[in-house]
Amino acid sequence: MGGGFARESEMVHLGDVPPQYMASELLSANAGIVCSTPASIAAFVEYCYQEALAIIEQTKSVVLALARALIDHPERTLNSGEIDQVILQTLTSEAAPVERARRAPGKLLKRARPNSPHADRN
């Protein structure tokens, strides 16, 4: 697997054309547990591959942030707390612009009109 896998991972993360699935005896053997024919094994493996790509695409910002954190970390390892912190920071930074837009002055509830049922009556 060596260099090929690293290149495939890089392509997936960096947005180039996704790599084509490379057959693996181990993966096919595991697929054989739930599939009975070579065609169904191939279809199952392809389905799993496409699902994995979709998950990576949906969480690409977190995957890239974790990759950067690993590269920047002196020991090239992260413990569970550090992983949680990277994920939290990434999701928070993505949510911040949305929340700012939601709270923008034009988006706030307008004050109730004096004669409306929601007006404060002091």
PDB file of C-alpha atoms in Angstrom:
ATOM      1  CA  MET A   1       0.000   0.000   0.000  1.00  0.00           C
ATOM      2  CA  GLY A   2       2.768   2.441   0.984  1.00  0.00           C
ATOM      3  CA  GLY A   3       3.150   5.382  -1.379  1.00  0.00           C
ATOM      4  CA  GLY A   4       0.018   4.638  -3.405  1.00  0.00           C
ATOM      5  CA  PHE A   5      -2.251   4.934  -0.393  1.00  0.00           C
ATOM      6  CA  ALA A   6      -0.591   8.202   0.677  1.00  0.00           C
ATOM      7  CA  ARG A   7      -1.086   9.624  -2.817  1.00  0.00           C
ATOM      8  CA  GLU A   8      -4.725   8.488  -2.894  1.00  0.00           C
ATOM      9  CA  SER A   9      -5.377  10.072   0.504  1.00  0.00           C
ATOM     10  CA  GLU A  10      -3.719  13.270  -0.628  1.00  0.00           C
ATOM     11  CA  MET A  11      -5.862  13.368  -3.760  1.00  0.00           C
ATOM     12  CA  VAL A  12      -9.062  12.843  -1.778  1.00  0.00           C
ATOM     13  CA  HIS A  13      -8.176  15.533   0.760  1.00  0.00           C
ATOM     14  CA  LEU A  14      -6.870  18.058  -1.713  1.00  0.00           C
ATOM     15  CA  GLY A  15      -9.823  17.781  -4.071  1.00  0.00           C
ATOM     16  CA  ASP A  16      -8.251  16.202  -7.139  1.00  0.00           C
ATOM     17  CA  VAL A  17     -10.125  13.504  -8.992  1.00  0.00           C
ATOM     18  CA  PRO A  18     -10.844  10.765  -6.436  1.00  0.00           C
ATOM     19  CA  PRO A  19      -8.673   7.690  -6.904  1.00  0.00           C
ATOM     20  CA  GLN A  20     -10.199   4.560  -8.344  1.00  0.00           C
ATOM     21  CA  TYR A  21     -10.647   1.743  -5.867  1.00  0.00           C
ATOM     22  CA  MET A  22      -7.733  -0.686  -5.796  1.00  0.00           C
ATOM     23  CA  ALA A  23      -8.819  -4.275  -5.106  1.00  0.00           C
ATOM     24  CA  SER A  24      -7.585  -5.800  -1.890  1.00  0.00           C
ATOM     25  CA  GLU A  25      -7.749  -9.489  -0.988  1.00  0.00           C
ATOM     26  CA  LEU A  26      -8.445  -8.630   2.656  1.00  0.00           C
ATOM     27  CA  LEU A  27     -11.297  -6.263   1.791  1.00  0.00           C
ATOM     28  CA  SER A  28     -12.803  -8.754  -0.628  1.00  0.00           C
ATOM     29  CA  ALA A  29     -12.515 -11.511   1.976  1.00  0.00           C
ATOM     30  CA  ASN A  30     -14.334  -9.350   4.525  1.00  0.00           C
ATOM     31  CA  ALA A  31     -16.989  -8.444   1.961  1.00  0.00           C
ATOM     32  CA  GLY A  32     -17.405 -12.167   1.376  1.00  0.00           C
ATOM     33  CA  ILE A  33     -18.853 -12.402   4.876  1.00  0.00           C
ATOM     34  CA  VAL A  34     -21.963 -10.478   3.806  1.00  0.00           C
ATOM     35  CA  CYS A  35     -21.962 -11.196   0.070  1.00  0.00           C
ATOM     36  CA  SER A  36     -22.157 -14.515  -1.733  1.00  0.00           C
ATOM     37  CA  THR A  37     -21.095 -13.828  -5.330  1.00  0.00           C
ATOM     38  CA  PRO A  38     -18.088 -12.048  -6.813  1.00  0.00           C
ATOM     39  CA  ALA A  39     -20.434  -9.493  -8.415  1.00  0.00           C
ATOM     40  CA  SER A  40     -22.145  -8.713  -5.116  1.00  0.00           C
ATOM     41  CA  ILE A  41     -18.743  -8.459  -3.390  1.00  0.00           C
ATOM     42  CA  ALA A  42     -17.585  -5.967  -6.024  1.00  0.00           C
ATOM     43  CA  ALA A  43     -20.811  -3.956  -5.691  1.00  0.00           C
ATOM     44  CA  PHE A  44     -20.572  -3.958  -1.883  1.00  0.00           C
ATOM     45  CA  VAL A  45     -16.926  -2.861  -1.912  1.00  0.00           C
ATOM     46  CA  GLU A  46     -17.717  -0.084  -4.407  1.00  0.00           C
ATOM     47  CA  TYR A  47     -20.659   1.052  -2.251  1.00  0.00           C
ATOM     48  CA  CYS A  48     -18.437   1.169   0.852  1.00  0.00           C
ATOM     49  CA  TYR A  49     -15.795   3.092  -1.077  1.00  0.00           C
ATOM     50  CA  GLN A  50     -18.340   5.674  -2.284  1.00  0.00           C
ATOM     51  CA  GLU A  51     -19.772   6.016   1.241  1.00  0.00           C
ATOM     52  CA  ALA A  52     -16.271   6.606   2.615  1.00  0.00           C
ATOM     53  CA  LEU A  53     -15.632   9.303  -0.007  1.00  0.00           C
ATOM     54  CA  ALA A  54     -18.966  10.954   0.848  1.00  0.00           C
ATOM     55  CA  ILE A  55     -18.159  10.972   4.569  1.00  0.00           C
ATOM     56  CA  ILE A  56     -14.722  12.462   3.911  1.00  0.00           C
ATOM     57  CA  GLU A  57     -16.270  15.113   1.648  1.00  0.00           C
ATOM     58  CA  GLN A  58     -18.926  16.019   4.247  1.00  0.00           C
ATOM     59  CA  THR A  59     -16.296  16.366   6.966  1.00  0.00           C
ATOM     60  CA  LYS A  60     -13.467  17.645   4.782  1.00  0.00           C
ATOM     61  CA  SER A  61     -12.764  20.733   6.892  1.00  0.00           C
ATOM     62  CA  VAL A  62     -12.363  18.616  10.033  1.00  0.00           C
ATOM     63  CA  VAL A  63     -10.230  16.025   8.230  1.00  0.00           C
ATOM     64  CA  LEU A  64      -7.948  18.756   6.880  1.00  0.00           C
ATOM     65  CA  ALA A  65      -7.753  20.471  10.287  1.00  0.00           C
ATOM     66  CA  LEU A  66      -6.771  17.185  11.915  1.00  0.00           C
ATOM     67  CA  ALA A  67      -4.159  16.591   9.211  1.00  0.00           C
ATOM     68  CA  ARG A  68      -2.703  20.084   9.818  1.00  0.00           C
ATOM     69  CA  ALA A  69      -2.716  19.502  13.582  1.00  0.00           C
ATOM     70  CA  LEU A  70      -0.833  16.236  13.127  1.00  0.00           C
ATOM     71  CA  ILE A  71       1.715  17.878  10.855  1.00  0.00           C
ATOM     72  CA  ASP A  72       2.193  20.759  13.297  1.00  0.00           C
ATOM     73  CA  HIS A  73       2.395  18.548  16.390  1.00  0.00           C
ATOM     74  CA  PRO A  74       6.030  17.788  17.302  1.00  0.00           C
ATOM     75  CA  GLU A  75       5.357  14.082  17.930  1.00  0.00           C
ATOM     76  CA  ARG A  76       2.918  13.711  15.002  1.00  0.00           C
ATOM     77  CA  THR A  77       0.308  12.282  17.379  1.00  0.00           C
ATOM     78  CA  LEU A  78      -2.811  13.685  19.008  1.00  0.00           C
ATOM     79  CA  ASN A  79      -4.584  12.409  22.092  1.00  0.00           C
ATOM     80  CA  SER A  80      -8.368  12.329  22.351  1.00  0.00           C
ATOM     81  CA  GLY A  81      -8.527  15.731  24.054  1.00  0.00           C
ATOM     82  CA  GLU A  82      -6.438  17.341  21.328  1.00  0.00           C
ATOM     83  CA  ILE A  83      -8.574  15.724  18.624  1.00  0.00           C
ATOM     84  CA  ASP A  84     -11.733  17.002  20.320  1.00  0.00           C
ATOM     85  CA  GLN A  85     -10.218  20.497  20.543  1.00  0.00           C
ATOM     86  CA  VAL A  86      -9.332  20.559  16.824  1.00  0.00           C
ATOM     87  CA  ILE A  87     -12.826  19.393  15.893  1.00  0.00           C
ATOM     88  CA  LEU A  88     -14.454  21.954  18.212  1.00  0.00           C
ATOM     89  CA  GLN A  89     -12.335  24.823  16.873  1.00  0.00           C
ATOM     90  CA  THR A  90     -13.042  23.836  13.276  1.00  0.00           C
ATOM     91  CA  LEU A  91     -16.796  23.538  13.745  1.00  0.00           C
ATOM     92  CA  THR A  92     -16.919  26.746  15.801  1.00  0.00           C
ATOM     93  CA  SER A  93     -15.025  28.720  13.159  1.00  0.00           C
ATOM     94  CA  GLU A  94     -17.398  27.404  10.469  1.00  0.00           C
ATOM     95  CA  ALA A  95     -20.492  28.238  12.528  1.00  0.00           C
ATOM     96  CA  ALA A  96     -19.366  31.750  13.518  1.00  0.00           C
ATOM     97  CA  PRO A  97     -20.175  33.504  10.205  1.00  0.00           C
ATOM     98  CA  VAL A  98     -23.572  31.829  10.067  1.00  0.00           C
ATOM     99  CA  GLU A  99     -24.350  32.910  13.615  1.00  0.00           C
ATOM    100  CA  ARG A 100     -23.136  36.478  12.939  1.00  0.00           C
ATOM    101  CA  ALA A 101     -25.401  36.643   9.898  1.00  0.00           C
ATOM    102  CA  ARG A 102     -28.293  35.289  11.930  1.00  0.00           C
ATOM    103  CA  ARG A 103     -27.746  37.997  14.536  1.00  0.00           C
ATOM    104  CA  ALA A 104     -27.278  40.802  12.006  1.00  0.00           C
ATOM    105  CA  PRO A 105     -29.358  43.916  12.828  1.00  0.00           C
ATOM    106  CA  GLY A 106     -31.727  43.392   9.917  1.00  0.00           C
ATOM    107  CA  LYS A 107     -32.399  39.826  11.014  1.00  0.00           C
ATOM    108  CA  LEU A 108     -33.409  40.593  14.591  1.00  0.00           C
ATOM    109  CA  LEU A 109     -37.056  40.636  15.534  1.00  0.00           C
ATOM    110  CA  LYS A 110     -38.523  44.052  15.047  1.00  0.00           C
ATOM    111  CA  ARG A 111     -40.094  45.747  18.020  1.00  0.00           C
ATOM    112  CA  ALA A 112     -43.779  45.187  18.340  1.00  0.00           C
ATOM    113  CA  ARG A 113     -46.020  48.012  17.207  1.00  0.00           C
ATOM    114  CA  PRO A 114     -47.686  49.924  20.064  1.00  0.00           C
ATOM    115  CA  ASN A 115     -51.153  48.571  19.271  1.00  0.00           C
ATOM    116  CA  SER A 116     -50.097  45.010  18.590  1.00  0.00           C
ATOM    117  CA  PRO A 117     -50.883  42.208  21.023  1.00  0.00           C
ATOM    118  CA  HIS A 118     -47.147  41.716  21.609  1.00  0.00           C
ATOM    119  CA  ALA A 119     -46.415  45.271  22.689  1.00  0.00           C
ATOM    120  CA  ASP A 120     -45.219  45.803  26.248  1.00  0.00           C
ATOM    121  CA  ARG A 121     -47.912  47.338  28.397  1.00  0.00           C
ATOM    122  CA  ASN A 122     -46.437  49.038  31.424  1.00  0.00           C
TER     123      ASN A 122
END
